[in-house]
mmCIF file of C-alpha atoms in Angstrom:
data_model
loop_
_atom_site.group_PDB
_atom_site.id
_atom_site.type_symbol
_atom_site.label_atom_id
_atom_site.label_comp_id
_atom_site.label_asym_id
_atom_site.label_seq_id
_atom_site.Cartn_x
_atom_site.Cartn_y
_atom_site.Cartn_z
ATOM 1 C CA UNK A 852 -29.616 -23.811 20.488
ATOM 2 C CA UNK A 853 -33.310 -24.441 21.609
ATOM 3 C CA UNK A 854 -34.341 -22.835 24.093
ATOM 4 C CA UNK A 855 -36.489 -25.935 25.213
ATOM 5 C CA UNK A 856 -33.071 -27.903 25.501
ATOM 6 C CA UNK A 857 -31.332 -24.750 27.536
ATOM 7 C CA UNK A 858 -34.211 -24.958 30.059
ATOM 8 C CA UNK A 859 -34.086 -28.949 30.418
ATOM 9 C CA UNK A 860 -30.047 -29.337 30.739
ATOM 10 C CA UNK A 861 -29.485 -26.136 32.732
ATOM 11 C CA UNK A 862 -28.778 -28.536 35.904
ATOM 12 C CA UNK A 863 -25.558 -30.511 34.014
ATOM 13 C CA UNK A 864 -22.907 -27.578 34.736
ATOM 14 C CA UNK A 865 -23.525 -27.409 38.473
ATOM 15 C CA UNK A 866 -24.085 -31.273 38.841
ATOM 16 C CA UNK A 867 -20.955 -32.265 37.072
ATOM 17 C CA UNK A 868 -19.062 -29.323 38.860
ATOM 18 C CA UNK A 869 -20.194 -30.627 41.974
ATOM 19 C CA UNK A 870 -19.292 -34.155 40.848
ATOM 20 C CA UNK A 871 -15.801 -33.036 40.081
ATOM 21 C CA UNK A 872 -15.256 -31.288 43.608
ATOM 22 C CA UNK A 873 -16.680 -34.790 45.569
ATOM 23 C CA UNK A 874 -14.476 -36.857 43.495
ATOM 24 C CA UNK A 875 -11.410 -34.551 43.946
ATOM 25 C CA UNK A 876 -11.973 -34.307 47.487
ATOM 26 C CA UNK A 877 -12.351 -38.530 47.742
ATOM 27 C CA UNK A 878 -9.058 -38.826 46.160
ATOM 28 C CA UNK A 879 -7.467 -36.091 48.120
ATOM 29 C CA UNK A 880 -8.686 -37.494 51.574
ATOM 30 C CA UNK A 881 -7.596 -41.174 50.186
ATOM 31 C CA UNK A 882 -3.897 -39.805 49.766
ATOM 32 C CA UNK A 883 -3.884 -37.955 53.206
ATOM 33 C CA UNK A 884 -5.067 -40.818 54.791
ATOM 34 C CA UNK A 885 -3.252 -43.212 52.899
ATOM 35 C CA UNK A 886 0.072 -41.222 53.001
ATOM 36 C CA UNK A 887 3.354 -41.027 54.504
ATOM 37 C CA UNK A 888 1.387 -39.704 57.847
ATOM 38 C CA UNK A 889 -0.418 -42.660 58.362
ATOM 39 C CA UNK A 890 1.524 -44.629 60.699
ATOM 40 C CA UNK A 891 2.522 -41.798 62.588
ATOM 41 C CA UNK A 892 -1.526 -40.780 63.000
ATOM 42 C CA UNK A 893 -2.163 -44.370 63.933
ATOM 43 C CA UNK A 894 0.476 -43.774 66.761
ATOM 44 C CA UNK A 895 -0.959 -40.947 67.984
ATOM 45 C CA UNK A 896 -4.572 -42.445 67.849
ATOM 46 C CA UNK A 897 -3.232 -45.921 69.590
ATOM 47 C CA UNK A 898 -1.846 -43.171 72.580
ATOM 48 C CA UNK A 899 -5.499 -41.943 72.987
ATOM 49 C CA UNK A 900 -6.948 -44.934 73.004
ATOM 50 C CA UNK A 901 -4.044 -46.598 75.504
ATOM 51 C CA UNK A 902 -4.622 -42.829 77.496
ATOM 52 C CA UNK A 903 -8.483 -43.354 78.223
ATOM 53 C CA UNK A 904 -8.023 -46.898 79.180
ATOM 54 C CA UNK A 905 -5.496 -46.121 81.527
ATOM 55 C CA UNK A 906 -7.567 -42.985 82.836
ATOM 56 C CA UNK A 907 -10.274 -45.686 83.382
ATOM 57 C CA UNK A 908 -8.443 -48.375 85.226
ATOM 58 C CA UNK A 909 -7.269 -45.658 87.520
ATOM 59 C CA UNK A 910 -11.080 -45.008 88.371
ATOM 60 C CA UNK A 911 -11.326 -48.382 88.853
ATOM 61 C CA UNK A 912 -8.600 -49.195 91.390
ATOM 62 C CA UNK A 913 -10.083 -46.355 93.340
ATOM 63 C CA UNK A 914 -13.475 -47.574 92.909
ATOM 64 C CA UNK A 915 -11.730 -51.270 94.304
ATOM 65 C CA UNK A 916 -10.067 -49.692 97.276
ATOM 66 C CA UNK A 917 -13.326 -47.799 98.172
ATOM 67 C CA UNK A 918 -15.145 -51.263 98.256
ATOM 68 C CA UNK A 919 -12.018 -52.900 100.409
ATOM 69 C CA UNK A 920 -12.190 -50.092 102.560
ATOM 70 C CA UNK A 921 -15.928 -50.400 103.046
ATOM 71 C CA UNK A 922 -16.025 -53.902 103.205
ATOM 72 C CA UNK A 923 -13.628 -53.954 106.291
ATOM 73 C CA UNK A 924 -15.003 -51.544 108.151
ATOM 74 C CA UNK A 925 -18.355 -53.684 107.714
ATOM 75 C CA UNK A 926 -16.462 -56.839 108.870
ATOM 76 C CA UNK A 927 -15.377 -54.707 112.170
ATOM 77 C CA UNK A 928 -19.181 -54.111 112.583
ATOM 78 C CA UNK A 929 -19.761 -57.823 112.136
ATOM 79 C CA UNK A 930 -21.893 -56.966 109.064
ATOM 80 C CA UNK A 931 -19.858 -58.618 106.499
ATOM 81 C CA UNK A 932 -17.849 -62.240 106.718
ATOM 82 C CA UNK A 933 -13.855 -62.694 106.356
ATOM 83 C CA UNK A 934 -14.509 -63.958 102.915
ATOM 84 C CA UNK A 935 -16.150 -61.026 102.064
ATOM 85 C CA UNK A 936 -13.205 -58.724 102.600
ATOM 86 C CA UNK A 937 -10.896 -60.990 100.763
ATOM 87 C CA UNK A 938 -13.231 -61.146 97.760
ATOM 88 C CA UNK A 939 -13.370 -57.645 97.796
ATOM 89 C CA UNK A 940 -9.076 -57.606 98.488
ATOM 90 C CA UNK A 941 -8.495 -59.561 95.349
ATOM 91 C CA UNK A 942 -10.352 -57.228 93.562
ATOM 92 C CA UNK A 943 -8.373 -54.711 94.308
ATOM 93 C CA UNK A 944 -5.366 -56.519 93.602
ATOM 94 C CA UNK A 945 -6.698 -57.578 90.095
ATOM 95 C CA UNK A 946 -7.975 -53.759 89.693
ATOM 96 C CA UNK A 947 -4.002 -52.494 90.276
ATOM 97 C CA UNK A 948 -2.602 -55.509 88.023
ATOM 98 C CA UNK A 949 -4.819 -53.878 85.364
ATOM 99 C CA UNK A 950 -3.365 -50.548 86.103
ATOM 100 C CA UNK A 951 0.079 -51.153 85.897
ATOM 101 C CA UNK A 952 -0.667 -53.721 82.722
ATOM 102 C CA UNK A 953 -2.271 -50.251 81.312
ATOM 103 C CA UNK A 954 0.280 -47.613 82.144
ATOM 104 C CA UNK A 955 3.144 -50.057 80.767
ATOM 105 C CA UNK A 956 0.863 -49.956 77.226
ATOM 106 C CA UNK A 957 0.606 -46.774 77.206
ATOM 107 C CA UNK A 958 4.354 -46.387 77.741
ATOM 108 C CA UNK A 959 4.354 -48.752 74.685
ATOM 109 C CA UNK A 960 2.447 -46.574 72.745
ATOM 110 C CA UNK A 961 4.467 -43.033 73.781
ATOM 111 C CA UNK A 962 7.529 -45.092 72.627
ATOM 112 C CA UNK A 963 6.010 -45.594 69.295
ATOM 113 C CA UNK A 964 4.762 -42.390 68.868
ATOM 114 C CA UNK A 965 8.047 -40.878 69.318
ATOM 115 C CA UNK A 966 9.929 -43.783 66.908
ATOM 116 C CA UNK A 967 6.736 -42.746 64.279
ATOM 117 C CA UNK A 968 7.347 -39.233 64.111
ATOM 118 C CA UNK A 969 11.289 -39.842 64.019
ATOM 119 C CA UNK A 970 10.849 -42.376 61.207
ATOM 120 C CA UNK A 971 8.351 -40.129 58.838
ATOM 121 C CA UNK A 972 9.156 -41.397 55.697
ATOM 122 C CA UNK A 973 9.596 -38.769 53.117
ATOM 123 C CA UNK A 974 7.887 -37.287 50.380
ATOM 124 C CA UNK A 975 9.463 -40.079 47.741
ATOM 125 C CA UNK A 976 10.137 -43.366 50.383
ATOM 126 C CA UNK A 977 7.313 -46.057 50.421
ATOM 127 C CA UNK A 978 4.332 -45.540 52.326
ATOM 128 C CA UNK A 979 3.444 -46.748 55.405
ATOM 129 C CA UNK A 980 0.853 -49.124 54.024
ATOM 130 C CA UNK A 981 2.150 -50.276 51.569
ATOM 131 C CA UNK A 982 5.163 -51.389 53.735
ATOM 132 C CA UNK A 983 3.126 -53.236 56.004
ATOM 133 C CA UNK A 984 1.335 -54.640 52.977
ATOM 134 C CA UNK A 985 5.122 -56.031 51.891
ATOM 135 C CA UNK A 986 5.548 -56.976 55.547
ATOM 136 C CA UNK A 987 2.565 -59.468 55.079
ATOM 137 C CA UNK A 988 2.916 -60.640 51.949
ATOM 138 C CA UNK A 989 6.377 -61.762 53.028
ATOM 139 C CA UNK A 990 4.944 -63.541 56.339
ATOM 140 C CA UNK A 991 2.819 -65.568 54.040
ATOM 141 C CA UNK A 992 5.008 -66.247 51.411
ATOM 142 C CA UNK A 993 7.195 -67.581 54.781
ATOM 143 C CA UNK A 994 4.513 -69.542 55.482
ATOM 144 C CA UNK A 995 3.963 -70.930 52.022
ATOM 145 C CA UNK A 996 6.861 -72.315 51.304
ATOM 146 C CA UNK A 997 5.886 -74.715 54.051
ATOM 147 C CA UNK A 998 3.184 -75.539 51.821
ATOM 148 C CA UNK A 999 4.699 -76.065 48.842
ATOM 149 C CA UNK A 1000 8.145 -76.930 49.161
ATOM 150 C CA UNK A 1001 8.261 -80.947 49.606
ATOM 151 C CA UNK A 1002 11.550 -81.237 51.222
ATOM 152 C CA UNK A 1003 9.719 -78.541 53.893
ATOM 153 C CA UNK A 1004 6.896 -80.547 53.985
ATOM 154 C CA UNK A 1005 9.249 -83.799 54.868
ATOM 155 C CA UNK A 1006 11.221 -82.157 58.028
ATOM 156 C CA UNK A 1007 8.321 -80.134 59.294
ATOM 157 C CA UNK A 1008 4.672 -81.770 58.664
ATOM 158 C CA UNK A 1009 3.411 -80.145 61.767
ATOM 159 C CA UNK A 1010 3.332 -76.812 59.821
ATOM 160 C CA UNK A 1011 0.660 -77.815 57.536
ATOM 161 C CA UNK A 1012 -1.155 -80.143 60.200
ATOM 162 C CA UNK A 1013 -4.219 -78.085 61.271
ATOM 163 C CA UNK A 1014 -4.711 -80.361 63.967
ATOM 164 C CA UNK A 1015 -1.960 -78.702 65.843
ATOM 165 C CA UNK A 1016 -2.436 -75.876 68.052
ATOM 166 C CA UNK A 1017 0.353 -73.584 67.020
ATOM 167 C CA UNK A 1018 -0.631 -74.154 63.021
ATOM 168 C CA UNK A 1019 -4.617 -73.759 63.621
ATOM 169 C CA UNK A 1020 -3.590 -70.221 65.936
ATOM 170 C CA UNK A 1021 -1.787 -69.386 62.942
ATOM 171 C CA UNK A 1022 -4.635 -69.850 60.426
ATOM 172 C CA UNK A 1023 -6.279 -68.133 63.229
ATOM 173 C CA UNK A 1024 -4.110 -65.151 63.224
ATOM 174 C CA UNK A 1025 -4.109 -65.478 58.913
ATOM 175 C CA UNK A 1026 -7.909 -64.673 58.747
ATOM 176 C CA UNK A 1027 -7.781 -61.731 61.287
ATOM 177 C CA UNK A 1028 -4.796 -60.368 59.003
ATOM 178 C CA UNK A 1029 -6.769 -60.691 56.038
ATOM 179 C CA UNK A 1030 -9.712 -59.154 57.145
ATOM 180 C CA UNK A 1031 -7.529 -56.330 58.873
ATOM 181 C CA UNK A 1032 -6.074 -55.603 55.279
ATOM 182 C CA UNK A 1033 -9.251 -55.663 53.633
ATOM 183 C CA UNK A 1034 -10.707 -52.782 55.933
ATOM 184 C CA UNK A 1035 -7.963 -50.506 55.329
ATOM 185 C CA UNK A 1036 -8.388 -50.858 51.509
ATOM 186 C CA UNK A 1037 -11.704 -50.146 52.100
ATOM 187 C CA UNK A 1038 -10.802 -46.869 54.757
ATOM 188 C CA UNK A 1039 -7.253 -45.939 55.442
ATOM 189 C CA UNK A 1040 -7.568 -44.561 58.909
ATOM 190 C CA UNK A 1041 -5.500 -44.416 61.519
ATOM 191 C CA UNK A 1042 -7.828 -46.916 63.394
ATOM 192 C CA UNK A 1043 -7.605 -49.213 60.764
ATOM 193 C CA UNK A 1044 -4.367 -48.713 59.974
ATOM 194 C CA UNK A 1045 -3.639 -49.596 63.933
ATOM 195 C CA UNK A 1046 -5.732 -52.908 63.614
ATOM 196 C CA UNK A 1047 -3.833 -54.318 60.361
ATOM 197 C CA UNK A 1048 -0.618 -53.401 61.978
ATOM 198 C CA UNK A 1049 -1.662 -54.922 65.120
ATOM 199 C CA UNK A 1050 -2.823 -58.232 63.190
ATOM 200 C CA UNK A 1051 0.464 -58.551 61.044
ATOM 201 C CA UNK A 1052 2.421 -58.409 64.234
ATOM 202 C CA UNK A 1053 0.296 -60.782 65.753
ATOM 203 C CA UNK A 1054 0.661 -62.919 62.448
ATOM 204 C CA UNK A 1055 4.420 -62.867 62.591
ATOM 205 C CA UNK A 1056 4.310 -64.248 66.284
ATOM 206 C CA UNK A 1057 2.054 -66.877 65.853
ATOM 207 C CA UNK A 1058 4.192 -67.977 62.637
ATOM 208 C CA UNK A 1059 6.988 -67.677 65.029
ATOM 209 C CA UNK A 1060 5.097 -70.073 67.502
ATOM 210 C CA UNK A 1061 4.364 -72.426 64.838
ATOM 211 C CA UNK A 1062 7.715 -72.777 63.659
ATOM 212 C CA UNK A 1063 9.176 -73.462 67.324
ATOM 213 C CA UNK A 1064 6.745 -75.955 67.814
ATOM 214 C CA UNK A 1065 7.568 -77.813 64.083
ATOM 215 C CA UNK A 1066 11.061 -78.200 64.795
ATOM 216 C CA UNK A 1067 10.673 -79.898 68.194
ATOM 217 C CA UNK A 1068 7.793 -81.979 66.953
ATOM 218 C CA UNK A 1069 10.695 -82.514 64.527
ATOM 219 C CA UNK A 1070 13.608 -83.388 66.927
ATOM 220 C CA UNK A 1071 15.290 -80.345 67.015
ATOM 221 C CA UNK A 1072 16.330 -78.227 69.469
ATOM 222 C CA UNK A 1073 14.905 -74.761 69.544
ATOM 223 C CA UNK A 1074 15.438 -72.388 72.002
ATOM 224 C CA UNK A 1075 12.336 -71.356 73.788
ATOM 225 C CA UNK A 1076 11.140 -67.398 73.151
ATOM 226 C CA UNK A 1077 11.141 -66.646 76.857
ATOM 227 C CA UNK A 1078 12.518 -63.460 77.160
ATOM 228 C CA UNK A 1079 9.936 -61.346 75.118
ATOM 229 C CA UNK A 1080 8.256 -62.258 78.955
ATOM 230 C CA UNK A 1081 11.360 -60.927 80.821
ATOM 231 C CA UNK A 1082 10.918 -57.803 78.424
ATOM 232 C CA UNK A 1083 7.461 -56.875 78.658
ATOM 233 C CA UNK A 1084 8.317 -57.189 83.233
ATOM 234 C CA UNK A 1085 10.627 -54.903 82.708
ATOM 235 C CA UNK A 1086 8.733 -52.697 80.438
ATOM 236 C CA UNK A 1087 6.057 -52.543 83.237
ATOM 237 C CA UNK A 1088 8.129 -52.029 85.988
ATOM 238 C CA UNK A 1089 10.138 -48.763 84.325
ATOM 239 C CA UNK A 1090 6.875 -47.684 83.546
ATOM 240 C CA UNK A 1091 5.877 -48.002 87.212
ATOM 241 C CA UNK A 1092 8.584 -46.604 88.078
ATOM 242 C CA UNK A 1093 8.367 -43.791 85.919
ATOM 243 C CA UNK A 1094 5.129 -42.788 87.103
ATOM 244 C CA UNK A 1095 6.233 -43.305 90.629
ATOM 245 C CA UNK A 1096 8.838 -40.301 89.982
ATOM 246 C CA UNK A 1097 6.772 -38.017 88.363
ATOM 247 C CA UNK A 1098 4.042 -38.037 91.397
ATOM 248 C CA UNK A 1099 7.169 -37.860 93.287
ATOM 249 C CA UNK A 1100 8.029 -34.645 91.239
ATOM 250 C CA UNK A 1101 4.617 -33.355 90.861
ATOM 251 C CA UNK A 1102 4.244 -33.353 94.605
ATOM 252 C CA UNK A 1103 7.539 -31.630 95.720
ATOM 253 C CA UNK A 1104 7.561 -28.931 93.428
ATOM 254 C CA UNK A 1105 3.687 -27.979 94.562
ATOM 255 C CA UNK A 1106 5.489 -28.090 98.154
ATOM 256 C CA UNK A 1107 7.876 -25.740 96.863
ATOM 257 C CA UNK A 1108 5.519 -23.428 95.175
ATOM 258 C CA UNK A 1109 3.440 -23.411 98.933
ATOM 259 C CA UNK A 1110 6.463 -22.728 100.608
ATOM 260 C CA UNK A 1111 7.464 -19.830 98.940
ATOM 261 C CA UNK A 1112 3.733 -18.389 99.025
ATOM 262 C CA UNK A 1113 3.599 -18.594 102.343
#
């Protein structure tokens, strides 16, 4: 071979070596990402996420009560008004609504996390994308049929009437879905993952909504959705309650441990 030729193509080997390893690597990272442990690393990235916000409310309320607490000892010294200290009171009240509204997510989140990592799908069982992909595709095929069926179209024209709130939320909630499941063919991550998830339950609501409202814009007689309110109380009062006991806990066992130094 010339030796000219040698000398200008000595940089192909290593190149398409390197080439190889990048490309194996890509596809690699795609399947680990993409793969049975995605939903259960979306879990455990929605518990961060729910953990710092929580951690950050918490500063908050105690930031609120230090400004209640300082604003009424300035109304003793005649330094602030009466409106001042209930401005600053319903701060605080907002500040520990936001609290509890945080520690009951969080809750949320622990619960998943623990129904993720029970539910790992195995080596052979669809993956967790691709599920949620189905999950979609079947909420707007529900929705088609709406579209397309005329006999649907008869009973409930308020489903394809954009003019109404529940069906314009809905195309809403459609678009968001969309662009959710676009970004996790573009990245599978667990943060993207947790956003398309989010947005196909939020899809499947509003349909729900929609629905509801078609049939009594139709005449019929639909039972309102009122207790997924009654569950999310209760949800935030066990959590409060929950964290209640374990400062409860927490502070008699470091009484204990005091005791038994001493």
């Amino acid at each position: 071979m010339d030796p000219v030729l040698i000398t200008q193509l000595w940089w192909i080997a290593p190149g398409a070596l390197a080439a190889g390893t990048v490309g194996f690597a890509t596809v690699r990272w795609r399947g680990s990402r993409g793969g049975r442990r995605l939903a259960l690393d979306a879990a455990r990235h929605d518990v961060k996420v729910a953990r710092q916000i929580a951690s950050d409310r918490r500063h908050a309320l105690k930031m609120a009560r230090a400004d209640a607490a300082h604003a009424a000892a300035e109304r003793s010294a005649r330094r602030l008004t009466g409106d001042d200290v209930a401005a600053a009171r319903q701060i605080l009240r907002e500040r520990e609504r936001d609290l509890r509204a945080a520690q009951a997510d969080l809750h949320a989140k622990r619960v998943r996390l623990s129904a993720a990592r029970a539910a790992l799908p195995s080596a052979s069982a669809p993956r967790p994308l691709d599920r949620l992909r189905a999950e979609h595709d079947a909420i707007t095929a529900r929705w088609m049929s709406y579209e397309t069926d005329p006999a649907m179209q008869i009973a409930y024209p308020a489903m394809t009437d954009v003019r109404q709130p529940a069906t314009a939320a809905y195309l809403r909630a459609a678009g968001q879905a969309v662009e959710a499941r676009r970004e996790t063919e573009y990245r599978a991550t667990p943060a993207t993952y947790s956003a398309y998830r989010d947005a196909v339950a939020a899809l499947e609501r509003s349909l729900v909504a929609a629905e509801h409202h078609a049939r009594v814009q139709s005449g019929e007689r639909a039972s309102a959705p009122g207790w997924q309110d009654a569950a999310q109380d209760v949800l935030s009062r066990s959590a409060e309650v929950l964290d209640k006991a374990a400062e409860a806990a927490a502070s008699a066992l470091s009484s204990w441990n005091n005791r038994k130094r001493r």
